[in-house]
Amino acid sequence: MTHFYLAAAALVVVALALLLRPWWRSGRRIVSADFLPALNAAIHRDRLAELERDHNNGTLSDAGLAEAREELQRQLLDDTAAAEVAAVDAVSRRSGIAIAIVLPLLAVALYAVIGTPSAVLPQAAQAQRVAADMEQLTANLARKLEQNPENPEGWVMLARAYKSLGRLEDAERAYARVGPDLEKSAELLAEVAELQVQKSNGFDARSRELVQKALRLEPDNMLALFLGGGEAFAAGRYAAATEYWGRLLPRLEPGSEDAQMVESSIAMARERSEAGKKASAGGDALPDTAIPRDDAHRGVAKPGTEKGADKTAAKTSGKSVGGRVELAAALKGKAGPDDVVFIFARAVDGPRMPLAALRARAADLPLDFVLDDSHAVMPGSNLSSAQQVRIEVRVSKSGQAAPGKGDLTGKSTTVKPGASGLRIVVDQTEP
């Protein structure tokens, strides 16, 4: 943006320099324009008096005096004309000043009318304008589809628009109105699965079913392969995750950001798989959760514990967030000892999908926790990459991460990765 302003200013200066060149050359005459006529008259009077003295002294004849007077008159007329030119130059100077002022103003006005002012707005203002335009276009599309609902392509377009705006409930309703075409398209099934993952804070039975449907229709669908790998990774089936992402990788542009993310995810899955083999851990998933059994209590420590491993888990680093979760006294009677406690880290400016998550039991409350990249729900979406996060806690009656009636919730203020000593009180009840 600064470069644009400098370039525009330079162009205006060059244009003014070219237009005002005539006024530069006439500058000397402009200075003397006011007193030049009086000066010329005084000089001519002196010369005429000198001629009269020479005639009286006898050094100049009558004919010579007459000829000299005629010459002086011609010179006086010429000087008067020069004075008028200087006066005209003075007026022209005012015209030059006017041009120097008006030209930049006209340039700005013309750009505002036929240019693209939004292209040089600050990023925040530009983003707000784009979001407002997107909202307006989406509202217009929704009105047209209500008038003509037999339009599967239109409902798909509307669902994607709602999804990009973060209006997940509206997006889900729009996908539902696509009709039979939805079940015939692997891409649409994968999109709905991704939406369900965002809504449920992880993979649940419905999203897993949709991913598998998409893969049966189109085994090489890129989004379905990505989600299939993510579901397998979240369930602790690291070999399956490696297989899904391994099929996806050749379909991506080598060296691209997406390819690098998938390569990193494959490496992480292989590392987890090897670690699980060495520890002789099964790595199977708990029902309807996005957190594998071997991760269920990693990063959680009872306050005052003497276990060295738990003490280590409770320490934070510049890439993690840690603190303590407590249950409000007024809600202690509403939480059963076996209710599942989910602790999520979400990006403040980003999708609803948690960046990191862990689980515990209500009987463990109060408890200390640490969330870091090892608790990532989806590889490639890490806590350390976020600018600001918020920690949310849910005591789930159903045992699932998706919100449910009667769940108990609490959340932290906005913090940056590296924050520690947070105190999160579970003090709200889902209606």
CSV table of C-alpha atoms in Angstrom, one decimal:
chain,number,residue,atom,x,y,z
A,1,MET,CA,0.0,0.0,0.0
A,2,THR,CA,2.8,2.5,0.8
A,3,HIS,CA,4.5,1.7,-2.5
A,4,PHE,CA,1.3,2.5,-4.3
A,5,TYR,CA,1.0,5.9,-2.6
A,6,LEU,CA,4.7,6.8,-3.4
A,7,ALA,CA,4.3,5.8,-7.0
A,8,ALA,CA,1.1,7.8,-7.4
A,9,ALA,CA,2.7,10.8,-5.8
A,10,ALA,CA,5.7,10.6,-8.1
A,11,LEU,CA,3.5,10.4,-11.2
A,12,VAL,CA,1.6,13.6,-10.1
A,13,VAL,CA,4.9,15.4,-9.5
A,14,VAL,CA,6.2,14.5,-12.9
A,15,ALA,CA,3.0,15.6,-14.6
A,16,LEU,CA,3.1,19.0,-12.7
A,17,ALA,CA,6.8,19.5,-13.7
A,18,LEU,CA,5.9,19.1,-17.4
A,19,LEU,CA,2.8,21.3,-17.2
A,20,LEU,CA,4.5,24.1,-15.3
A,21,ARG,CA,7.7,24.5,-17.4
A,22,PRO,CA,6.5,27.7,-19.1
A,23,TRP,CA,6.0,29.4,-15.7
A,24,TRP,CA,9.5,28.5,-14.6
A,25,ARG,CA,11.1,30.4,-17.6
A,26,SER,CA,8.9,33.5,-17.0
A,27,GLY,CA,9.7,33.7,-13.3
A,28,ARG,CA,12.2,36.7,-13.6
A,29,ARG,CA,9.7,38.9,-15.5
A,30,ILE,CA,7.0,38.1,-13.0
A,31,VAL,CA,9.0,39.6,-10.2
A,32,SER,CA,9.4,43.1,-11.9
A,33,ALA,CA,5.9,43.3,-13.4
A,34,ASP,CA,4.5,45.7,-10.8
A,35,PHE,CA,7.1,48.5,-10.9
A,36,LEU,CA,8.5,48.2,-14.5
A,37,PRO,CA,6.3,50.9,-16.1
A,38,ALA,CA,7.3,53.6,-13.6
A,39,LEU,CA,10.9,52.7,-14.0
A,40,ASN,CA,10.8,53.0,-17.8
A,41,ALA,CA,9.0,56.4,-17.6
A,42,ALA,CA,11.7,57.8,-15.3
A,43,ILE,CA,14.5,56.6,-17.5
A,44,HIS,CA,12.9,58.2,-20.6
A,45,ARG,CA,12.4,61.5,-18.8
A,46,ASP,CA,16.1,61.6,-17.8
A,47,ARG,CA,17.2,60.9,-21.4
A,48,LEU,CA,14.8,63.6,-22.8
A,49,ALA,CA,16.2,66.2,-20.3
A,50,GLU,CA,19.7,65.2,-21.4
A,51,LEU,CA,18.8,65.8,-25.0
A,52,GLU,CA,17.4,69.3,-24.2
A,53,ARG,CA,20.6,70.3,-22.4
A,54,ASP,CA,22.7,69.2,-25.4
A,55,HIS,CA,20.4,71.3,-27.7
A,56,ASN,CA,20.7,74.4,-25.5
A,57,ASN,CA,24.4,74.0,-25.4
A,58,GLY,CA,24.5,73.9,-29.2
A,59,THR,CA,25.9,70.4,-29.4
A,60,LEU,CA,22.7,69.1,-30.9
A,61,SER,CA,20.8,70.6,-33.9
A,62,ASP,CA,17.1,71.1,-34.2
A,63,ALA,CA,16.9,68.2,-36.6
A,64,GLY,CA,18.9,65.9,-34.4
A,65,LEU,CA,16.7,66.8,-31.4
A,66,ALA,CA,13.6,65.9,-33.4
A,67,GLU,CA,15.1,62.6,-34.5
A,68,ALA,CA,16.2,61.7,-31.0
A,69,ARG,CA,12.8,62.5,-29.6
A,70,GLU,CA,11.1,60.1,-32.1
A,71,GLU,CA,13.6,57.4,-31.2
A,72,LEU,CA,12.8,57.8,-27.5
A,73,GLN,CA,9.1,57.6,-28.2
A,74,ARG,CA,9.5,54.3,-30.1
A,75,GLN,CA,11.6,52.8,-27.2
A,76,LEU,CA,8.9,53.9,-24.7
A,77,LEU,CA,6.3,52.1,-26.7
A,78,ASP,CA,8.4,48.9,-26.8
A,79,ASP,CA,9.1,49.1,-23.0
A,80,THR,CA,5.4,49.6,-22.3
A,81,ALA,CA,4.6,46.5,-24.4
A,82,ALA,CA,7.2,44.5,-22.4
A,83,ALA,CA,5.6,45.7,-19.2
A,84,GLU,CA,2.2,44.4,-20.4
A,85,VAL,CA,3.8,41.0,-21.1
A,86,ALA,CA,5.1,40.9,-17.6
A,87,ALA,CA,1.7,41.7,-16.2
A,88,VAL,CA,0.2,38.9,-18.3
A,89,ASP,CA,3.0,36.6,-16.8
A,90,ALA,CA,1.8,37.6,-13.3
A,91,VAL,CA,-1.7,36.5,-14.2
A,92,SER,CA,-0.3,33.3,-15.7
A,93,ARG,CA,1.6,32.6,-12.5
A,94,ARG,CA,-1.7,32.5,-10.6
A,95,SER,CA,-2.9,30.0,-13.3
A,96,GLY,CA,0.1,27.8,-12.6
A,97,ILE,CA,-0.5,27.8,-8.9
A,98,ALA,CA,-4.1,26.8,-9.6
A,99,ILE,CA,-3.1,23.9,-11.8
A,100,ALA,CA,-0.6,22.7,-9.1
A,101,ILE,CA,-3.5,22.5,-6.6
A,102,VAL,CA,-6.3,21.3,-8.8
A,103,LEU,CA,-4.4,18.5,-10.7
A,104,PRO,CA,-3.8,16.3,-7.6
A,105,LEU,CA,-7.3,16.8,-6.4
A,106,LEU,CA,-8.7,15.8,-9.8
A,107,ALA,CA,-6.5,12.7,-9.8
A,108,VAL,CA,-7.7,11.6,-6.4
A,109,ALA,CA,-11.4,12.2,-7.4
A,110,LEU,CA,-11.0,10.3,-10.7
A,111,TYR,CA,-9.4,7.3,-9.0
A,112,ALA,CA,-12.3,7.3,-6.5
A,113,VAL,CA,-14.8,7.2,-9.3
A,114,ILE,CA,-13.2,4.7,-11.8
A,115,GLY,CA,-10.5,3.1,-9.8
A,116,THR,CA,-10.4,0.5,-7.0
A,117,PRO,CA,-9.9,2.3,-3.7
A,118,SER,CA,-10.5,-0.8,-1.7
A,119,ALA,CA,-7.3,-2.3,-3.1
A,120,VAL,CA,-5.2,0.1,-1.1
A,121,LEU,CA,-7.3,0.1,2.1
A,122,PRO,CA,-5.6,-1.3,5.2
A,123,GLN,CA,-6.0,-5.1,5.5
A,124,ALA,CA,-8.4,-5.0,8.4
A,125,ALA,CA,-10.8,-2.6,6.6
A,126,GLN,CA,-10.5,-4.5,3.4
A,127,ALA,CA,-11.3,-7.8,5.1
A,128,GLN,CA,-14.4,-6.2,6.7
A,129,ARG,CA,-15.5,-4.9,3.4
A,130,VAL,CA,-15.0,-8.3,1.7
A,131,ALA,CA,-16.9,-10.0,4.6
A,132,ALA,CA,-19.8,-7.6,4.3
A,133,ASP,CA,-20.0,-8.1,0.5
A,134,MET,CA,-19.9,-11.9,1.0
A,135,GLU,CA,-22.7,-11.7,3.5
A,136,GLN,CA,-24.8,-9.6,1.1
A,137,LEU,CA,-24.2,-12.0,-1.8
A,138,THR,CA,-25.0,-15.0,0.3
A,139,ALA,CA,-28.3,-13.4,1.5
A,140,ASN,CA,-29.2,-12.6,-2.1
A,141,LEU,CA,-28.5,-16.2,-3.2
A,142,ALA,CA,-30.6,-17.6,-0.3
A,143,ARG,CA,-33.6,-15.4,-1.3
A,144,LYS,CA,-33.4,-16.6,-4.9
A,145,LEU,CA,-33.2,-20.3,-3.8
A,146,GLU,CA,-36.2,-19.9,-1.6
A,147,GLN,CA,-38.1,-18.7,-4.7
A,148,ASN,CA,-36.7,-21.5,-6.9
A,149,PRO,CA,-35.7,-24.4,-4.5
A,150,GLU,CA,-35.3,-27.0,-7.3
A,151,ASN,CA,-31.7,-26.1,-7.8
A,152,PRO,CA,-29.2,-28.5,-6.3
A,153,GLU,CA,-26.1,-26.6,-7.6
A,154,GLY,CA,-27.4,-23.4,-6.0
A,155,TRP,CA,-27.9,-25.1,-2.6
A,156,VAL,CA,-24.3,-26.5,-2.8
A,157,MET,CA,-23.0,-23.0,-3.6
A,158,LEU,CA,-25.0,-21.5,-0.7
A,159,ALA,CA,-23.8,-24.2,1.7
A,160,ARG,CA,-20.2,-23.5,0.8
A,161,ALA,CA,-20.8,-19.8,1.2
A,162,TYR,CA,-22.3,-20.3,4.7
A,163,LYS,CA,-19.4,-22.6,5.6
A,164,SER,CA,-16.8,-20.0,4.6
A,165,LEU,CA,-18.6,-17.5,6.8
A,166,GLY,CA,-18.5,-19.8,9.8
A,167,ARG,CA,-22.3,-20.3,9.7
A,168,LEU,CA,-22.2,-24.0,10.2
A,169,GLU,CA,-25.8,-24.6,11.1
A,170,ASP,CA,-27.0,-22.7,8.0
A,171,ALA,CA,-24.5,-24.7,5.9
A,172,GLU,CA,-25.8,-28.0,7.2
A,173,ARG,CA,-29.4,-27.0,6.4
A,174,ALA,CA,-28.3,-25.9,2.9
A,175,TYR,CA,-26.5,-29.2,2.2
A,176,ALA,CA,-29.7,-31.1,3.4
A,177,ARG,CA,-31.6,-29.4,0.6
A,178,VAL,CA,-29.3,-30.5,-2.1
A,179,GLY,CA,-31.4,-33.7,-2.5
A,180,PRO,CA,-30.4,-37.1,-4.0
A,181,ASP,CA,-27.4,-35.6,-5.7
A,182,LEU,CA,-25.7,-35.4,-2.4
A,183,GLU,CA,-25.5,-39.1,-1.9
A,184,LYS,CA,-24.1,-39.5,-5.4
A,185,SER,CA,-21.1,-37.2,-5.0
A,186,ALA,CA,-18.0,-38.2,-3.1
A,187,GLU,CA,-16.9,-34.5,-2.9
A,188,LEU,CA,-20.2,-33.4,-1.4
A,189,LEU,CA,-20.2,-36.2,1.1
A,190,ALA,CA,-16.7,-35.3,2.1
A,191,GLU,CA,-17.6,-31.6,2.5
A,192,VAL,CA,-20.5,-32.6,4.8
A,193,ALA,CA,-18.2,-34.8,6.8
A,194,GLU,CA,-15.8,-31.9,7.2
A,195,LEU,CA,-18.6,-29.7,8.3
A,196,GLN,CA,-19.7,-32.3,10.9
A,197,VAL,CA,-16.1,-32.6,12.2
A,198,GLN,CA,-16.1,-28.8,12.7
A,199,LYS,CA,-19.4,-28.8,14.5
A,200,SER,CA,-18.6,-31.8,16.7
A,201,ASN,CA,-15.1,-30.6,17.6
A,202,GLY,CA,-13.8,-33.9,16.2
A,203,PHE,CA,-14.8,-37.1,14.5
A,204,ASP,CA,-18.1,-38.8,15.5
A,205,ALA,CA,-20.1,-41.7,14.1
A,206,ARG,CA,-21.8,-39.6,11.4
A,207,SER,CA,-18.6,-38.0,10.1
A,208,ARG,CA,-16.9,-41.3,10.0
A,209,GLU,CA,-19.8,-42.8,8.1
A,210,LEU,CA,-19.8,-40.0,5.6
A,211,VAL,CA,-16.0,-40.3,5.0
A,212,GLN,CA,-16.3,-44.0,4.3
A,213,LYS,CA,-19.3,-43.4,1.9
A,214,ALA,CA,-17.2,-40.9,0.0
A,215,LEU,CA,-14.2,-43.2,-0.3
A,216,ARG,CA,-16.5,-46.1,-1.5
A,217,LEU,CA,-17.8,-43.8,-4.3
A,218,GLU,CA,-14.4,-42.3,-5.2
A,219,PRO,CA,-11.4,-44.0,-3.5
A,220,ASP,CA,-9.0,-41.3,-4.6
A,221,ASN,CA,-11.1,-38.3,-3.6
A,222,MET,CA,-8.6,-35.9,-2.1
A,223,LEU,CA,-10.8,-34.4,0.7
A,224,ALA,CA,-12.1,-37.8,1.7
A,225,LEU,CA,-8.5,-39.2,1.9
A,226,PHE,CA,-7.4,-36.3,4.0
A,227,LEU,CA,-10.4,-36.7,6.4
A,228,GLY,CA,-9.9,-40.5,6.4
A,229,GLY,CA,-6.3,-40.1,7.5
A,230,GLY,CA,-7.4,-37.5,10.2
A,231,GLU,CA,-10.1,-39.8,11.5
A,232,ALA,CA,-7.6,-42.8,11.7
A,233,PHE,CA,-5.0,-40.6,13.4
A,234,ALA,CA,-7.5,-39.3,15.9
A,235,ALA,CA,-8.5,-42.9,16.7
A,236,GLY,CA,-4.9,-44.0,17.2
A,237,ARG,CA,-4.9,-46.2,14.0
A,238,TYR,CA,-1.6,-44.7,12.8
A,239,ALA,CA,-0.9,-47.3,10.1
A,240,ALA,CA,-4.3,-46.5,8.5
A,241,ALA,CA,-3.6,-42.8,8.7
A,242,THR,CA,-0.3,-43.3,7.0
A,243,GLU,CA,-2.0,-45.4,4.2
A,244,TYR,CA,-4.7,-42.7,3.6
A,245,TRP,CA,-2.3,-39.8,3.5
A,246,GLY,CA,0.2,-41.8,1.4
A,247,ARG,CA,-2.5,-42.2,-1.3
A,248,LEU,CA,-3.2,-38.4,-1.1
A,249,LEU,CA,0.4,-37.2,-1.3
A,250,PRO,CA,1.1,-38.1,-5.0
A,251,ARG,CA,-2.0,-36.1,-6.0
A,252,LEU,CA,-0.7,-32.8,-4.5
A,253,GLU,CA,1.7,-30.4,-6.1
A,254,PRO,CA,5.3,-31.4,-5.0
A,255,GLY,CA,6.7,-28.8,-2.6
A,256,SER,CA,3.4,-27.0,-2.1
A,257,GLU,CA,2.2,-26.0,1.4
A,258,ASP,CA,-0.4,-28.8,1.3
A,259,ALA,CA,2.1,-31.4,0.3
A,260,GLN,CA,4.5,-30.3,3.1
A,261,MET,CA,1.6,-30.5,5.6
A,262,VAL,CA,0.7,-34.1,4.5
A,263,GLU,CA,4.3,-35.2,4.6
A,264,SER,CA,4.6,-33.8,8.1
A,265,SER,CA,1.4,-35.7,9.1
A,266,ILE,CA,2.7,-38.9,7.6
A,267,ALA,CA,5.9,-38.6,9.6
A,268,MET,CA,4.0,-37.9,12.8
A,269,ALA,CA,1.7,-40.9,12.2
A,270,ARG,CA,4.7,-43.2,11.6
A,271,GLU,CA,6.4,-41.8,14.7
A,272,ARG,CA,3.4,-42.5,16.8
A,273,SER,CA,3.0,-46.0,15.3
A,274,GLU,CA,6.6,-46.9,16.2
A,275,ALA,CA,6.2,-45.5,19.7
A,276,GLY,CA,3.1,-47.5,20.2
A,277,LYS,CA,4.8,-50.7,19.0
A,278,LYS,CA,7.7,-50.1,21.4
A,279,ALA,CA,5.4,-49.5,24.3
A,280,SER,CA,3.2,-52.5,23.3
A,281,ALA,CA,0.2,-50.1,23.5
A,282,GLY,CA,-2.9,-50.9,21.5
A,283,GLY,CA,-3.7,-47.3,20.5
A,284,ASP,CA,-7.4,-48.1,19.9
A,285,ALA,CA,-9.9,-45.3,20.3
A,286,LEU,CA,-12.4,-44.6,23.0
A,287,PRO,CA,-16.0,-44.6,21.6
A,288,ASP,CA,-17.1,-41.4,19.9
A,289,THR,CA,-14.1,-39.3,20.7
A,290,ALA,CA,-11.3,-37.6,18.8
A,291,ILE,CA,-8.7,-38.6,21.4
A,292,PRO,CA,-7.0,-42.0,21.4
A,293,ARG,CA,-6.8,-44.1,24.5
A,294,ASP,CA,-3.0,-43.6,24.9
A,295,ASP,CA,-3.6,-39.8,24.9
A,296,ALA,CA,-6.6,-39.8,27.2
A,297,HIS,CA,-4.8,-38.5,30.3
A,298,ARG,CA,-1.5,-37.3,28.9
A,299,GLY,CA,-1.1,-33.6,29.8
A,300,VAL,CA,-3.4,-33.9,32.8
A,301,ALA,CA,-2.1,-34.0,36.4
A,302,LYS,CA,-3.9,-34.1,39.7
A,303,PRO,CA,-2.9,-31.0,41.8
A,304,GLY,CA,-0.2,-31.9,44.4
A,305,THR,CA,0.6,-35.3,42.8
A,306,GLU,CA,4.1,-36.7,43.5
A,307,LYS,CA,4.4,-38.6,40.2
A,308,GLY,CA,7.3,-37.4,38.3
A,309,ALA,CA,5.6,-38.0,35.0
A,310,ASP,CA,2.7,-35.9,36.0
A,311,LYS,CA,4.9,-33.1,37.2
A,312,THR,CA,6.6,-33.1,33.8
A,313,ALA,CA,3.2,-33.1,32.0
A,314,ALA,CA,2.1,-30.0,34.0
A,315,LYS,CA,5.0,-27.9,32.8
A,316,THR,CA,4.4,-25.5,29.9
A,317,SER,CA,6.7,-24.2,27.2
A,318,GLY,CA,6.5,-21.5,24.6
A,319,LYS,CA,4.4,-23.7,22.4
A,320,SER,CA,1.9,-24.9,25.0
A,321,VAL,CA,-0.9,-23.6,27.2
A,322,GLY,CA,-1.4,-24.8,30.8
A,323,GLY,CA,-3.5,-24.1,33.8
A,324,ARG,CA,-6.1,-25.6,36.2
A,325,VAL,CA,-9.7,-26.6,35.7
A,326,GLU,CA,-12.2,-26.4,38.6
A,327,LEU,CA,-15.9,-27.1,38.9
A,328,ALA,CA,-18.0,-24.4,40.4
A,329,ALA,CA,-19.4,-25.3,43.8
A,330,ALA,CA,-22.9,-24.7,42.6
A,331,LEU,CA,-22.6,-27.3,39.9
A,332,LYS,CA,-20.8,-30.1,41.8
A,333,GLY,CA,-24.1,-32.0,42.3
A,334,LYS,CA,-24.7,-32.0,38.5
A,335,ALA,CA,-21.5,-33.8,37.5
A,336,GLY,CA,-21.2,-37.5,37.9
A,337,PRO,CA,-17.7,-39.0,38.7
A,338,ASP,CA,-17.6,-40.8,35.4
A,339,ASP,CA,-18.7,-37.9,33.2
A,340,VAL,CA,-16.1,-37.2,30.6
A,341,VAL,CA,-14.2,-33.9,30.8
A,342,PHE,CA,-13.0,-32.5,27.4
A,343,ILE,CA,-10.4,-29.7,27.4
A,344,PHE,CA,-10.0,-27.9,24.0
A,345,ALA,CA,-7.8,-25.1,22.6
A,346,ARG,CA,-9.3,-23.2,19.8
A,347,ALA,CA,-7.9,-20.4,17.6
A,348,VAL,CA,-9.7,-17.1,18.3
A,349,ASP,CA,-9.6,-16.2,14.6
A,350,GLY,CA,-10.1,-19.4,12.8
A,351,PRO,CA,-12.3,-22.5,12.3
A,352,ARG,CA,-14.1,-24.1,15.2
A,353,MET,CA,-12.1,-27.2,14.9
A,354,PRO,CA,-9.9,-27.5,18.1
A,355,LEU,CA,-6.2,-27.1,17.7
A,356,ALA,CA,-5.6,-29.4,20.6
A,357,ALA,CA,-7.7,-31.5,22.9
A,358,LEU,CA,-7.4,-33.9,25.9
A,359,ARG,CA,-9.9,-35.7,28.1
A,360,ALA,CA,-10.2,-36.7,31.8
A,361,ARG,CA,-13.0,-37.7,34.2
A,362,ALA,CA,-15.1,-35.4,36.4
A,363,ALA,CA,-13.8,-37.3,39.4
A,364,ASP,CA,-10.4,-35.8,38.6
A,365,LEU,CA,-11.5,-32.2,39.1
A,366,PRO,CA,-9.9,-30.0,40.1
A,367,LEU,CA,-7.0,-30.9,37.8
A,368,ASP,CA,-3.9,-29.3,36.2
A,369,PHE,CA,-3.4,-29.6,32.4
A,370,VAL,CA,-1.1,-28.8,29.6
A,371,LEU,CA,-2.0,-28.6,25.9
A,372,ASP,CA,0.6,-28.7,23.2
A,373,ASP,CA,1.1,-29.8,19.6
A,374,SER,CA,1.2,-33.5,20.6
A,375,HIS,CA,-2.5,-33.1,21.4
A,376,ALA,CA,-3.4,-32.0,17.9
A,377,VAL,CA,-6.9,-33.1,16.8
A,378,MET,CA,-5.9,-32.8,13.1
A,379,PRO,CA,-2.3,-32.9,11.9
A,380,GLY,CA,-1.2,-29.7,10.3
A,381,SER,CA,-3.5,-27.6,12.6
A,382,ASN,CA,-1.3,-27.0,15.6
A,383,LEU,CA,-1.5,-24.9,18.8
A,384,SER,CA,1.9,-23.5,18.2
A,385,SER,CA,0.9,-21.9,14.9
A,386,ALA,CA,-2.0,-19.9,16.4
A,387,GLN,CA,-1.6,-16.2,17.3
A,388,GLN,CA,-4.3,-16.3,20.0
A,389,VAL,CA,-6.3,-19.2,21.6
A,390,ARG,CA,-9.1,-19.7,24.0
A,391,ILE,CA,-9.3,-22.8,26.3
A,392,GLU,CA,-12.8,-24.4,26.6
A,393,VAL,CA,-13.9,-27.1,29.0
A,394,ARG,CA,-16.9,-29.3,28.6
A,395,VAL,CA,-18.2,-31.9,31.1
A,396,SER,CA,-20.1,-34.2,28.8
A,397,LYS,CA,-23.1,-36.2,29.9
A,398,SER,CA,-23.0,-38.3,26.8
A,399,GLY,CA,-19.3,-38.9,26.7
A,400,GLN,CA,-19.0,-37.2,23.3
A,401,ALA,CA,-17.2,-34.1,22.4
A,402,ALA,CA,-20.2,-32.7,20.6
A,403,PRO,CA,-22.3,-30.3,22.7
A,404,GLY,CA,-25.3,-31.9,24.4
A,405,LYS,CA,-28.1,-30.9,26.7
A,406,GLY,CA,-27.1,-30.6,30.3
A,407,ASP,CA,-23.4,-30.4,29.6
A,408,LEU,CA,-21.3,-28.2,32.0
A,409,THR,CA,-19.0,-25.7,30.4
A,410,GLY,CA,-16.4,-23.1,31.1
A,411,LYS,CA,-13.8,-21.2,29.1
A,412,SER,CA,-10.7,-19.0,29.6
A,413,THR,CA,-9.9,-15.5,28.3
A,414,THR,CA,-7.9,-15.1,25.1
A,415,VAL,CA,-4.3,-16.0,25.6
A,416,LYS,CA,-1.2,-16.6,23.5
A,417,PRO,CA,0.6,-20.0,23.2
A,418,GLY,CA,3.1,-20.1,26.1
A,419,ALA,CA,0.6,-18.9,28.6
A,420,SER,CA,0.5,-20.8,31.9
A,421,GLY,CA,-1.3,-20.6,35.3
A,422,LEU,CA,-4.8,-20.2,33.7
A,423,ARG,CA,-7.7,-20.8,36.0
A,424,ILE,CA,-10.8,-22.1,34.2
A,425,VAL,CA,-14.0,-22.5,36.2
A,426,VAL,CA,-16.8,-24.7,34.8
A,427,ASP,CA,-19.8,-22.6,35.8
A,428,GLN,CA,-22.3,-22.8,32.9
A,429,THR,CA,-24.9,-25.4,32.0
A,430,GLU,CA,-26.0,-26.1,28.4
A,431,PRO,CA,-29.8,-25.6,28.0
